[in-house]
PDB file of N, CA and C in Angstrom:
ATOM      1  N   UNK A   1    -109.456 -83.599  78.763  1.00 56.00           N
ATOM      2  CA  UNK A   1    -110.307 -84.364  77.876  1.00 56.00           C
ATOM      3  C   UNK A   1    -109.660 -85.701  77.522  1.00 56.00           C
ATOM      4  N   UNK A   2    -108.138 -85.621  77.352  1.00 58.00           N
ATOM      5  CA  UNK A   2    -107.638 -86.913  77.086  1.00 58.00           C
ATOM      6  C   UNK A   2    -107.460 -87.729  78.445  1.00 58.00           C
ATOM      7  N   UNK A   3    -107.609 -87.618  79.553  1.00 57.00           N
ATOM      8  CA  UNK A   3    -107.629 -88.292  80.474  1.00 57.00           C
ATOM      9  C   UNK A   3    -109.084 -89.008  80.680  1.00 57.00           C
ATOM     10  N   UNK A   4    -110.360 -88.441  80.391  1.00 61.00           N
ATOM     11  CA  UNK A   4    -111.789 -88.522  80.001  1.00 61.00           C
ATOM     12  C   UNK A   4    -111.781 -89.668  79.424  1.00 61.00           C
ATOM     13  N   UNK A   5    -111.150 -89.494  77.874  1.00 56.00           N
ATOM     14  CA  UNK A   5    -111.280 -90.464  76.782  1.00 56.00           C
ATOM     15  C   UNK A   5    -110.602 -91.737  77.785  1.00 56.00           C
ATOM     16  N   UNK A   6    -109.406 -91.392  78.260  1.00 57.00           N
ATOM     17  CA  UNK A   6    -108.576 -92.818  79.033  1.00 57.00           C
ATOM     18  C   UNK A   6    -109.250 -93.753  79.761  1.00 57.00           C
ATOM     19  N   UNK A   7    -110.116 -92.599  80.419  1.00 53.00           N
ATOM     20  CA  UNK A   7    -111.003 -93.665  81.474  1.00 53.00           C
ATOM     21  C   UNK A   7    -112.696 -94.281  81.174  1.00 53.00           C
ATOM     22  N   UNK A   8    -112.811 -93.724  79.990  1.00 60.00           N
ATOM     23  CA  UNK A   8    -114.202 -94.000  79.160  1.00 60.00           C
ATOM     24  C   UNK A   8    -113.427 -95.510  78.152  1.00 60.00           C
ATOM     25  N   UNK A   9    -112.474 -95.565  77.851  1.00 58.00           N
ATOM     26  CA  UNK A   9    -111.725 -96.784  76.962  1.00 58.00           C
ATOM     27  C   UNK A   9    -110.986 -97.707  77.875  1.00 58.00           C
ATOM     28  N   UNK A  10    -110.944 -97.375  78.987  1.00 54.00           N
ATOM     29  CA  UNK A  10    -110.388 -98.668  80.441  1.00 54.00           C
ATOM     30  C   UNK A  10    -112.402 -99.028  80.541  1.00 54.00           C
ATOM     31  N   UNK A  11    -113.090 -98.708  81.164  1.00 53.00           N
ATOM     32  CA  UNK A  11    -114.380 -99.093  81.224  1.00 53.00           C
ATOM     33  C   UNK A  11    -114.762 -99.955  79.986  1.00 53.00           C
ATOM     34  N   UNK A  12    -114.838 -99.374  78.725  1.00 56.00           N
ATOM     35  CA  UNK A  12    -114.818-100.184  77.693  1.00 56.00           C
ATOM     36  C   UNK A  12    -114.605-101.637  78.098  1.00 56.00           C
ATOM     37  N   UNK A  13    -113.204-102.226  77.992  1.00 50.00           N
ATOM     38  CA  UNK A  13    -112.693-103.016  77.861  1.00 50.00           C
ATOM     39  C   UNK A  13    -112.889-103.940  79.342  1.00 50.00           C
ATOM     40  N   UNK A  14    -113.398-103.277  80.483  1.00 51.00           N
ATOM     41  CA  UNK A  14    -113.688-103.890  81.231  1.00 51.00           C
ATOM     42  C   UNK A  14    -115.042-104.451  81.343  1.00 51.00           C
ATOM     43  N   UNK A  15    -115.699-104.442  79.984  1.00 52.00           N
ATOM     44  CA  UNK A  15    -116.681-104.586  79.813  1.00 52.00           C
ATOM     45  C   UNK A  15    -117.085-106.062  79.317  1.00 52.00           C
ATOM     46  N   UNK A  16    -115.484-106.642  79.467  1.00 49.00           N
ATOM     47  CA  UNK A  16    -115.406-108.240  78.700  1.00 49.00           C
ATOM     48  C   UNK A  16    -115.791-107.461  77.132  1.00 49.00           C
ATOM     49  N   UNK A  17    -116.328-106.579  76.523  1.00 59.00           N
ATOM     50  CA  UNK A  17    -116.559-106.717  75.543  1.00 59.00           C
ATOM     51  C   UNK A  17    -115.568-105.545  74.187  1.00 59.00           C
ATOM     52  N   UNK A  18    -115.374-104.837  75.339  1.00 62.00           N
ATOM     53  CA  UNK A  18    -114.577-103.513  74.283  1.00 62.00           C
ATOM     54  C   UNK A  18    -115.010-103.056  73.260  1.00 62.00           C
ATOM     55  N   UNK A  19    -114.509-102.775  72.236  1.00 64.00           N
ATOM     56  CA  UNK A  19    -114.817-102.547  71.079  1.00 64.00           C
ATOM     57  C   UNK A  19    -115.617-103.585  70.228  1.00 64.00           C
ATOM     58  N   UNK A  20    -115.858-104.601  70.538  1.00 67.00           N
ATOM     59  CA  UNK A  20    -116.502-105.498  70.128  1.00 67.00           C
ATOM     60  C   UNK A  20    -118.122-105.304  69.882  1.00 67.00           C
ATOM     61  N   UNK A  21    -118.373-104.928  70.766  1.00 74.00           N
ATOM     62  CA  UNK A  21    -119.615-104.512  71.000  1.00 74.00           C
ATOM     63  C   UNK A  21    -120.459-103.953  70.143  1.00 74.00           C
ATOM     64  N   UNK A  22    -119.991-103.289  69.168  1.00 75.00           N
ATOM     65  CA  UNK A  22    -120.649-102.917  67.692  1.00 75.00           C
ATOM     66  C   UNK A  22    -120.513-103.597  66.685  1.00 75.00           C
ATOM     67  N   UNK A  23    -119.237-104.755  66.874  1.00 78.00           N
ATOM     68  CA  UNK A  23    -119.807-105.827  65.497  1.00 78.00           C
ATOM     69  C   UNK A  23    -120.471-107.072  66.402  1.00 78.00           C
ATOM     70  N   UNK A  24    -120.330-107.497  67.160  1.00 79.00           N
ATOM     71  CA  UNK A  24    -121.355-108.807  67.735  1.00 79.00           C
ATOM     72  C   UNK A  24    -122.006-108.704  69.031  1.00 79.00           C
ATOM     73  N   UNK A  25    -122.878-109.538  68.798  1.00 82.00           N
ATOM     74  CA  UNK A  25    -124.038-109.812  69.925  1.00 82.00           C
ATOM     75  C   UNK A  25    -123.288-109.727  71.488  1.00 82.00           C
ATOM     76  N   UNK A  26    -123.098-109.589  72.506  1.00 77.00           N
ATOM     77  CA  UNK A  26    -122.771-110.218  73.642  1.00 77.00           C
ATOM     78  C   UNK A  26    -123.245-111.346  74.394  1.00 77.00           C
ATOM     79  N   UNK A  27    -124.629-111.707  74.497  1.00 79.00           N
ATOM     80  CA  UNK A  27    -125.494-112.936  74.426  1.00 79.00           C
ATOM     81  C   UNK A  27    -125.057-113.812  73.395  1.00 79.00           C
ATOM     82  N   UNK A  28    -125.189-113.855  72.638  1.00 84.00           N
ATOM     83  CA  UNK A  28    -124.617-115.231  71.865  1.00 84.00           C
ATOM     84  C   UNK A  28    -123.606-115.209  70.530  1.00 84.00           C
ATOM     85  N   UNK A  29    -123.331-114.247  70.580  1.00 80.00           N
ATOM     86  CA  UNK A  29    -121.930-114.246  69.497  1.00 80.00           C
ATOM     87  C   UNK A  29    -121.761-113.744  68.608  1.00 80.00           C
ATOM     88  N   UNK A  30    -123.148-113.510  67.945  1.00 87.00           N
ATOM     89  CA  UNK A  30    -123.463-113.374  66.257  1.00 87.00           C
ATOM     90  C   UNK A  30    -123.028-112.319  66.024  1.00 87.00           C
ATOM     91  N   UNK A  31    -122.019-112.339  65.066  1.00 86.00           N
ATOM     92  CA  UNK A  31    -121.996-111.063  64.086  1.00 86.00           C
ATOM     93  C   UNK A  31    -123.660-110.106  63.914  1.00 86.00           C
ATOM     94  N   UNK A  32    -123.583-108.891  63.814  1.00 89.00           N
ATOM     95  CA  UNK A  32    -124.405-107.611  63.653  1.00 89.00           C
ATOM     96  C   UNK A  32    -124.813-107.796  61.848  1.00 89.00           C
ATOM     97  N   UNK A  33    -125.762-107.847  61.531  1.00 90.00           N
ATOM     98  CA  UNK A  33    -126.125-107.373  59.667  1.00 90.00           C
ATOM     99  C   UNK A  33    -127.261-106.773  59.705  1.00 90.00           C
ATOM    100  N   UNK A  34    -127.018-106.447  58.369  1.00 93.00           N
ATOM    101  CA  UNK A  34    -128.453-105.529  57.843  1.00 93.00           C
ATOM    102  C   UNK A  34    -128.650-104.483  58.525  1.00 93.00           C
ATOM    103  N   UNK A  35    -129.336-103.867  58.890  1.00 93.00           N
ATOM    104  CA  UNK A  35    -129.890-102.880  59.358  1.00 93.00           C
ATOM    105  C   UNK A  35    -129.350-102.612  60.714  1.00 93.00           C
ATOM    106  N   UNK A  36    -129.386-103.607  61.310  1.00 92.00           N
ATOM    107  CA  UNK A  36    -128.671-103.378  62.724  1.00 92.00           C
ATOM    108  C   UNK A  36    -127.454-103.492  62.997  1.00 92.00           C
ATOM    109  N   UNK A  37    -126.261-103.404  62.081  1.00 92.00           N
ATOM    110  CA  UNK A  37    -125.352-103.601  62.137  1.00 92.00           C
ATOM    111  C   UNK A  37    -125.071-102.000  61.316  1.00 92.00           C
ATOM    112  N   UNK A  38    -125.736-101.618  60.461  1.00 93.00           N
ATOM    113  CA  UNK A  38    -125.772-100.357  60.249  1.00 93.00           C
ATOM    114  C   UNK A  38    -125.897 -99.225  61.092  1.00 93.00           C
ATOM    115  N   UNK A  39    -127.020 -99.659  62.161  1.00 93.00           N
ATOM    116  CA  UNK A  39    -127.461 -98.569  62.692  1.00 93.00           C
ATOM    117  C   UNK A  39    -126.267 -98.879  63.956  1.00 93.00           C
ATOM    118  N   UNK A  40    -125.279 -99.535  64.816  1.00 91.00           N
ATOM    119  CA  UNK A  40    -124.682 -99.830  65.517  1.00 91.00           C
ATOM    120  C   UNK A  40    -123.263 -98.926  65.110  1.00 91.00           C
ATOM    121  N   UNK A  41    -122.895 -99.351  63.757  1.00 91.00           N
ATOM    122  CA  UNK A  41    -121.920 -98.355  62.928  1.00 91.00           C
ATOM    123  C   UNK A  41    -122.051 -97.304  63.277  1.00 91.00           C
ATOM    124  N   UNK A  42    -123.040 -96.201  63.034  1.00 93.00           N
ATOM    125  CA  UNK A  42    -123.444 -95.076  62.943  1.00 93.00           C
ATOM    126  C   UNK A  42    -123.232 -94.494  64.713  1.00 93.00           C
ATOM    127  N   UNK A  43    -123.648 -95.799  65.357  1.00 91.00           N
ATOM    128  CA  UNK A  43    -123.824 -95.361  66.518  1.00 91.00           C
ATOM    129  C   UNK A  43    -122.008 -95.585  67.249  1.00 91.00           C
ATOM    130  N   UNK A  44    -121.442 -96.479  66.693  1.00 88.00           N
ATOM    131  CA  UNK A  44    -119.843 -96.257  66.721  1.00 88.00           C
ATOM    132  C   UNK A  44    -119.506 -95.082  66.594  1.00 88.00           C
ATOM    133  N   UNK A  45    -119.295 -95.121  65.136  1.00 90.00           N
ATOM    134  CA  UNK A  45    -118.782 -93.685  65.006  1.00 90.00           C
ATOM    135  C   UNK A  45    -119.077 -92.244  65.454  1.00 90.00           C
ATOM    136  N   UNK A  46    -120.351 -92.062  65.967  1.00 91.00           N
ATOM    137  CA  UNK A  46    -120.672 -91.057  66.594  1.00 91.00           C
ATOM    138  C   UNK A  46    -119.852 -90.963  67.994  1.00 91.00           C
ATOM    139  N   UNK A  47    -120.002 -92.224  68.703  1.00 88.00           N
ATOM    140  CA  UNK A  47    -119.285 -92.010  69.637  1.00 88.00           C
ATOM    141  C   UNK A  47    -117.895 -92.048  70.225  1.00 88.00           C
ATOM    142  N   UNK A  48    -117.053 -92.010  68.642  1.00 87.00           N
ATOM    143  CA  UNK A  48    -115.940 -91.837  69.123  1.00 87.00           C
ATOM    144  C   UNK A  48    -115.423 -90.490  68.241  1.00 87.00           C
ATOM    145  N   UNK A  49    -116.216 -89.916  67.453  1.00 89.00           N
ATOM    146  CA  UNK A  49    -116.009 -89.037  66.223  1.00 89.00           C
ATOM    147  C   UNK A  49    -115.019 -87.637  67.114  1.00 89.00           C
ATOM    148  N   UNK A  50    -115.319 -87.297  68.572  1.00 89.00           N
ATOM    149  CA  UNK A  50    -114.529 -86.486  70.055  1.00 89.00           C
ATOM    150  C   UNK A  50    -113.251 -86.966  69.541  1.00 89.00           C
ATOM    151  N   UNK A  51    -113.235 -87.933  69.970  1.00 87.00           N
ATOM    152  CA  UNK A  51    -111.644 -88.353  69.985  1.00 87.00           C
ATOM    153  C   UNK A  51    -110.726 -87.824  69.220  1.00 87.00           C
ATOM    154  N   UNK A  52    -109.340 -87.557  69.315  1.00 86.00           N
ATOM    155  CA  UNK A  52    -107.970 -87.040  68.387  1.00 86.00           C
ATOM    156  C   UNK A  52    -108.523 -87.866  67.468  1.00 86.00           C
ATOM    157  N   UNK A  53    -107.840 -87.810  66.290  1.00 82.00           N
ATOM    158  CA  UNK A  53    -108.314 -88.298  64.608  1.00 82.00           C
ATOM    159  C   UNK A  53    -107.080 -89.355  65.054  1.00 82.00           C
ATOM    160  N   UNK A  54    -106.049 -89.659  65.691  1.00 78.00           N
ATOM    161  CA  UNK A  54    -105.424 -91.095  65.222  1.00 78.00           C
ATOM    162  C   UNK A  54    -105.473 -92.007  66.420  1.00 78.00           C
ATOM    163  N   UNK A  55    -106.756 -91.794  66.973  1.00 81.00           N
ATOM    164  CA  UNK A  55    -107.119 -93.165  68.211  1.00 81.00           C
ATOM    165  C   UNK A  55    -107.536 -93.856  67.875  1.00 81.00           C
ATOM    166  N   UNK A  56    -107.458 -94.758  68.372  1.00 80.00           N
ATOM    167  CA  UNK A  56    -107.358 -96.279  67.311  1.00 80.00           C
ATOM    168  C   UNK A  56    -108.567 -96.447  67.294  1.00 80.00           C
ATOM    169  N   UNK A  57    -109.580 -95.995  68.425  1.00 83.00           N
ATOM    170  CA  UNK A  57    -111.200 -96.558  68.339  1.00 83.00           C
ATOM    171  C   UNK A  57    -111.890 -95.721  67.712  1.00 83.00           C
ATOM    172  N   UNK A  58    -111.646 -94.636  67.079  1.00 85.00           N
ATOM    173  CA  UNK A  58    -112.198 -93.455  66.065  1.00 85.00           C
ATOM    174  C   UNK A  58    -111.875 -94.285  65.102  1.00 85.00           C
ATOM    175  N   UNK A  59    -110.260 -94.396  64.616  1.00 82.00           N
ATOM    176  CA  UNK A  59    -110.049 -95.064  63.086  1.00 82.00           C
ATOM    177  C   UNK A  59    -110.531 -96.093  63.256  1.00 82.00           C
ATOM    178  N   UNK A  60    -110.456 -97.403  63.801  1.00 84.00           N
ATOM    179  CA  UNK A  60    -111.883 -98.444  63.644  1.00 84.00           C
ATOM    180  C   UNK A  60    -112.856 -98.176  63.418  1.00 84.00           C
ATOM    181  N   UNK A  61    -113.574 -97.274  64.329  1.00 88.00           N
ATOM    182  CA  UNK A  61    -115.007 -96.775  64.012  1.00 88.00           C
ATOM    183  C   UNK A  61    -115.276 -96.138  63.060  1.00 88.00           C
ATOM    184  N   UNK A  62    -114.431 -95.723  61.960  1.00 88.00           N
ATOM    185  CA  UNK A  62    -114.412 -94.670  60.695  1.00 88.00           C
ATOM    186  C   UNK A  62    -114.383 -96.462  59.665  1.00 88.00           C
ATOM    187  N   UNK A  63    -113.826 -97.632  59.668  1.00 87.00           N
ATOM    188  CA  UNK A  63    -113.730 -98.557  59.277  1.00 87.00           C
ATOM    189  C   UNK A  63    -114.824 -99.323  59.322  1.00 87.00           C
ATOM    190  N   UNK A  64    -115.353 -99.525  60.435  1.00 89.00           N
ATOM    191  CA  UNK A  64    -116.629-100.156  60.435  1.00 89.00           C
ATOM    192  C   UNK A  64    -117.277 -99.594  59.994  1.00 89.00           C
ATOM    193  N   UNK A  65    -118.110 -98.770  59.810  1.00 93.00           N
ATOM    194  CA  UNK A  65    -118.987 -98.041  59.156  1.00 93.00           C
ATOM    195  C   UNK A  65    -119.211 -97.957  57.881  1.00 93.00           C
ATOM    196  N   UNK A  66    -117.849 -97.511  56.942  1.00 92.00           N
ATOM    197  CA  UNK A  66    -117.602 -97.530  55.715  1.00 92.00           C
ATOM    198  C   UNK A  66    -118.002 -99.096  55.361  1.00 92.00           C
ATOM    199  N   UNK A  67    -117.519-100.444  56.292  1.00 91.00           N
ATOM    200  CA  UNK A  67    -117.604-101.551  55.357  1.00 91.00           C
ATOM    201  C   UNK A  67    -118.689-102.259  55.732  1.00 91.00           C
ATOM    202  N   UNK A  68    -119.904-101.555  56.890  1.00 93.00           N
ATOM    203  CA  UNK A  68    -120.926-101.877  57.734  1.00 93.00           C
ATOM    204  C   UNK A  68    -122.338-101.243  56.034  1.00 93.00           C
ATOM    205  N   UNK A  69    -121.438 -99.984  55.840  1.00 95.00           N
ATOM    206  CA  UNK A  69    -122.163 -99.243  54.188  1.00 95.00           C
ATOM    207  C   UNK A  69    -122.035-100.266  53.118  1.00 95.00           C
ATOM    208  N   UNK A  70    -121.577-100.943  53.192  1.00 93.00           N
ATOM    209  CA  UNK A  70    -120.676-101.612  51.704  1.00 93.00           C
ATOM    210  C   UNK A  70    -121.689-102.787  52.028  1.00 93.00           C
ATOM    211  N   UNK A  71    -121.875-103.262  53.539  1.00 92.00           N
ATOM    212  CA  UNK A  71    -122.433-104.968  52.963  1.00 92.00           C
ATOM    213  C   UNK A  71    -124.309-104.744  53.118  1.00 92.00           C
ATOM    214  N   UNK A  72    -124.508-103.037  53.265  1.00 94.00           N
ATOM    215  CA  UNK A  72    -125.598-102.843  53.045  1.00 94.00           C
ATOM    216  C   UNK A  72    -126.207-102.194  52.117  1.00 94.00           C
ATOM    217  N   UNK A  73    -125.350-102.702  50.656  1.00 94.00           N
ATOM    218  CA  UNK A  73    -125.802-102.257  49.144  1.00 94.00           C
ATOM    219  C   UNK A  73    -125.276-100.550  49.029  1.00 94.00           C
ATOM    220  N   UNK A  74    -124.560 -99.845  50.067  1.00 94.00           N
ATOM    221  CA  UNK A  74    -124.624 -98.576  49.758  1.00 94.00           C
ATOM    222  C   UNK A  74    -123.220 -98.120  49.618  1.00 94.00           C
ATOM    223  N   UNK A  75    -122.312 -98.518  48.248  1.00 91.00           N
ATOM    224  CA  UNK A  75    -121.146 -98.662  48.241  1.00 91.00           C
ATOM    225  C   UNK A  75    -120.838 -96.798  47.690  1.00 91.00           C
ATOM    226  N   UNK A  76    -121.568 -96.055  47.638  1.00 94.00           N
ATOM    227  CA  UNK A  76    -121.496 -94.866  46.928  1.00 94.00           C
ATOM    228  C   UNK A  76    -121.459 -94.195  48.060  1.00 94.00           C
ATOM    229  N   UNK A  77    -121.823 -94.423  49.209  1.00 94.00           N
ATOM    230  CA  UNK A  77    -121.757 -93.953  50.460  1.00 94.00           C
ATOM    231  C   UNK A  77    -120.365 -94.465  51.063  1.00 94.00           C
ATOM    232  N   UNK A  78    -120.240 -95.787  51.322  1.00 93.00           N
ATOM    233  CA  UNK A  78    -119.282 -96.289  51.807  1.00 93.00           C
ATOM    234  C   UNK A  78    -117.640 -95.576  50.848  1.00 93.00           C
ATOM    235  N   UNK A  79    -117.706 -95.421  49.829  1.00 93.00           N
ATOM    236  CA  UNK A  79    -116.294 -94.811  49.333  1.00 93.00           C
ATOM    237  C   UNK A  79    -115.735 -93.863  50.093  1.00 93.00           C
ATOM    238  N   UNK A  80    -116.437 -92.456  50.189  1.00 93.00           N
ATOM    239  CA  UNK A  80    -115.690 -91.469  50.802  1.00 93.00           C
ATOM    240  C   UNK A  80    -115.272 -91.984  52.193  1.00 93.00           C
ATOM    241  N   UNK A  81    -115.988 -92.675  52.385  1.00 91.00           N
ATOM    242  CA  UNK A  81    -115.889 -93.105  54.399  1.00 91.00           C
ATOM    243  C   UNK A  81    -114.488 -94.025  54.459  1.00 91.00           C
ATOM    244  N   UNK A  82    -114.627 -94.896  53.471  1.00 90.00           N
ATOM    245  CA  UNK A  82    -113.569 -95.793  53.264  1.00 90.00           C
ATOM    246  C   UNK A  82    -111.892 -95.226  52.824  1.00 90.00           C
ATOM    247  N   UNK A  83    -112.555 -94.269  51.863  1.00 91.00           N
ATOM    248  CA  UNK A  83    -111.163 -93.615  51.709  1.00 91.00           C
ATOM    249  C   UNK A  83    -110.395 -93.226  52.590  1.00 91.00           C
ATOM    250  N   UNK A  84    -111.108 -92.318  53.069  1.00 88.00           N
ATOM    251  CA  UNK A  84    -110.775 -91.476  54.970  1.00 88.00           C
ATOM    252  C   UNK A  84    -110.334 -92.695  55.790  1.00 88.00           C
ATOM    253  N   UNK A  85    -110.824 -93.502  55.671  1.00 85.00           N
ATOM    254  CA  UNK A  85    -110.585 -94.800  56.847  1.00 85.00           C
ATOM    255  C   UNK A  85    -108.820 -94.832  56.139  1.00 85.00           C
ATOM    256  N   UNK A  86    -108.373 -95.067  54.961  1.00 88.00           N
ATOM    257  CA  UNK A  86    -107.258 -95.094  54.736  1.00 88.00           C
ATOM    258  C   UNK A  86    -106.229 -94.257  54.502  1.00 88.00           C
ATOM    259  N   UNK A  87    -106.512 -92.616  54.835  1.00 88.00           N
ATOM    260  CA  UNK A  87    -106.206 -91.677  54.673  1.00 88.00           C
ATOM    261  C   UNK A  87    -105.739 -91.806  56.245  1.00 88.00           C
ATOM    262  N   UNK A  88    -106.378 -92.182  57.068  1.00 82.00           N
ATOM    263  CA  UNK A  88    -106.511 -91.937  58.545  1.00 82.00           C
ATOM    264  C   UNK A  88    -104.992 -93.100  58.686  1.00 82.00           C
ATOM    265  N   UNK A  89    -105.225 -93.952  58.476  1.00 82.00           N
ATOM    266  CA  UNK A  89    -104.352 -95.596  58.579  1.00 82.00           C
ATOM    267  C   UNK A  89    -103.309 -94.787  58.376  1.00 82.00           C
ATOM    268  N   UNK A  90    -102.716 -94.020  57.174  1.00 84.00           N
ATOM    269  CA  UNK A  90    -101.799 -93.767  56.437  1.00 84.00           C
ATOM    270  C   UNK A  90    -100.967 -92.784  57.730  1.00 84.00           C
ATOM    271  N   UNK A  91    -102.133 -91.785  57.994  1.00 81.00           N
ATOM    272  CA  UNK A  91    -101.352 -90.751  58.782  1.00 81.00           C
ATOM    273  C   UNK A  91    -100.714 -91.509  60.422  1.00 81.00           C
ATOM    274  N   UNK A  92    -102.280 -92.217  61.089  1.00 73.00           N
ATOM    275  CA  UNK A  92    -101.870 -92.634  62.534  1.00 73.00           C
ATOM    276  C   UNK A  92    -100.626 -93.901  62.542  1.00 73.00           C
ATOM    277  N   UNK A  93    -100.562 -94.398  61.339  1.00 67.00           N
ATOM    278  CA  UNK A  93     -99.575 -96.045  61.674  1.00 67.00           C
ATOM    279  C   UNK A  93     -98.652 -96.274  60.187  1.00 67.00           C
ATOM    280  N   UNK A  94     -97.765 -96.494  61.377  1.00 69.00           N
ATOM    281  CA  UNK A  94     -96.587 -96.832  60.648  1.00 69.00           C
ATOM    282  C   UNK A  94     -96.424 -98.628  60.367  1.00 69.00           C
ATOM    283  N   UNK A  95     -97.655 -98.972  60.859  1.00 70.00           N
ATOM    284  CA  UNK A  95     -97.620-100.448  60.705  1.00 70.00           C
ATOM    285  C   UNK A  95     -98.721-100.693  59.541  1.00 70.00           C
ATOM    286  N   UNK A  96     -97.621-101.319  58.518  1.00 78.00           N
ATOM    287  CA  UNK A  96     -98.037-101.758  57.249  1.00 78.00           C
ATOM    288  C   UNK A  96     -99.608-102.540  57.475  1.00 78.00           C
ATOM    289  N   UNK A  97     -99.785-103.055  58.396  1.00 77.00           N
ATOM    290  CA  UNK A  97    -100.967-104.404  58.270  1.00 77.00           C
ATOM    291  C   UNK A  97    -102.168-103.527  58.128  1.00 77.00           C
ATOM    292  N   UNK A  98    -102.410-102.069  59.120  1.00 73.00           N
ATOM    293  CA  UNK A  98    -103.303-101.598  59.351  1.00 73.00           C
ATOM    294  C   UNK A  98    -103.425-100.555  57.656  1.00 73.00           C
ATOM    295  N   UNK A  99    -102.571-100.500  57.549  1.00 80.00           N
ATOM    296  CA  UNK A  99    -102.926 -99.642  56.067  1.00 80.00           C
ATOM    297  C   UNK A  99    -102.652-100.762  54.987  1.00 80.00           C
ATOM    298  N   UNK A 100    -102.578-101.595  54.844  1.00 78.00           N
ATOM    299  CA  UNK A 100    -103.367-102.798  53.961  1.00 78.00           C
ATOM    300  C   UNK A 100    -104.797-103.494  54.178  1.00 78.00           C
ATOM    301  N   UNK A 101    -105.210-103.654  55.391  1.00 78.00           N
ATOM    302  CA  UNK A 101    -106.310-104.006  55.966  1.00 78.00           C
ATOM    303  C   UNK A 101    -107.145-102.821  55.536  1.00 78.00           C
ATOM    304  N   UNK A 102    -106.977-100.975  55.452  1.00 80.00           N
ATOM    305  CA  UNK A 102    -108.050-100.071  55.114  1.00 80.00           C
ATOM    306  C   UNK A 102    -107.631 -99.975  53.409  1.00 80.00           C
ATOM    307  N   UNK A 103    -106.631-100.438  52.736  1.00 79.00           N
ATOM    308  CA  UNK A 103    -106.705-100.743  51.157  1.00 79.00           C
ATOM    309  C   UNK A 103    -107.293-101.776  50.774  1.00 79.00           C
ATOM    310  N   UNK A 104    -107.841-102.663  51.472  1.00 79.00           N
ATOM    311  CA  UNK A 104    -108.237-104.095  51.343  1.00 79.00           C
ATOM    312  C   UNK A 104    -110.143-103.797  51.283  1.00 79.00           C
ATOM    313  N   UNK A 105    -110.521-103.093  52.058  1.00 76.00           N
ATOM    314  CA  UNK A 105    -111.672-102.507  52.154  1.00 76.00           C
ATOM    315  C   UNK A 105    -112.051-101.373  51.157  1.00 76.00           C
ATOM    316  N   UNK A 106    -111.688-101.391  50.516  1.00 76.00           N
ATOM    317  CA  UNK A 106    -111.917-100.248  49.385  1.00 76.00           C
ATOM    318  C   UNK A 106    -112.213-101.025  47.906  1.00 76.00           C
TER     319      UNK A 106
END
């Protein structure tokens, strides 16, 4: 299964777009809002939710979502998600930036 995930996240990225792809357009650039930037979240995180809990495109995708909730008025939703997003930071990285960046979002 982890060889699966390896070659589903090389495709990704050969995609010119990678992970990108759920916060902006590929046609012309724009950042994702409102509603469709919600429903893109949702559709992130579903598809990496498989993955071990400290791959980096699960904990992003646990991040976007929570702050994809937050700029769509639904901050009562976005807490628990957000917390976890820094619960997650805490356990997978030992690099300070990424667990200030999920305290920064809260």
């Amino acid at each position: 299964r982890q060889a699966e995930a390896s070659v589903k996240e090389k495709e990704e990225w050969n995609t010119g777009q990678g992970f990108l792809k759920w916060e902006s357009c590929f046609d012309c650039g724009q950042d994702f809002h409102g509603a469709v930037l919600l429903a893109l979240a949702w559709a992130g995180w579903k598809t990496y939710l498989g993955r071990r809990e400290t791959d980096w495109f699960r904990c992003s995708a646990v991040g976007i979502l929570g702050n994809a909730l937050q700029q769509n008025q639904r901050s009562e939703e976005a807490l628990p998600i957000l917390e976890a997003c820094l619960a997650l930071a805490r356990r997978r990285s030992h690099d300070q930036t990424f667990i200030l960046m999920a305290q920064a979002n809260l």
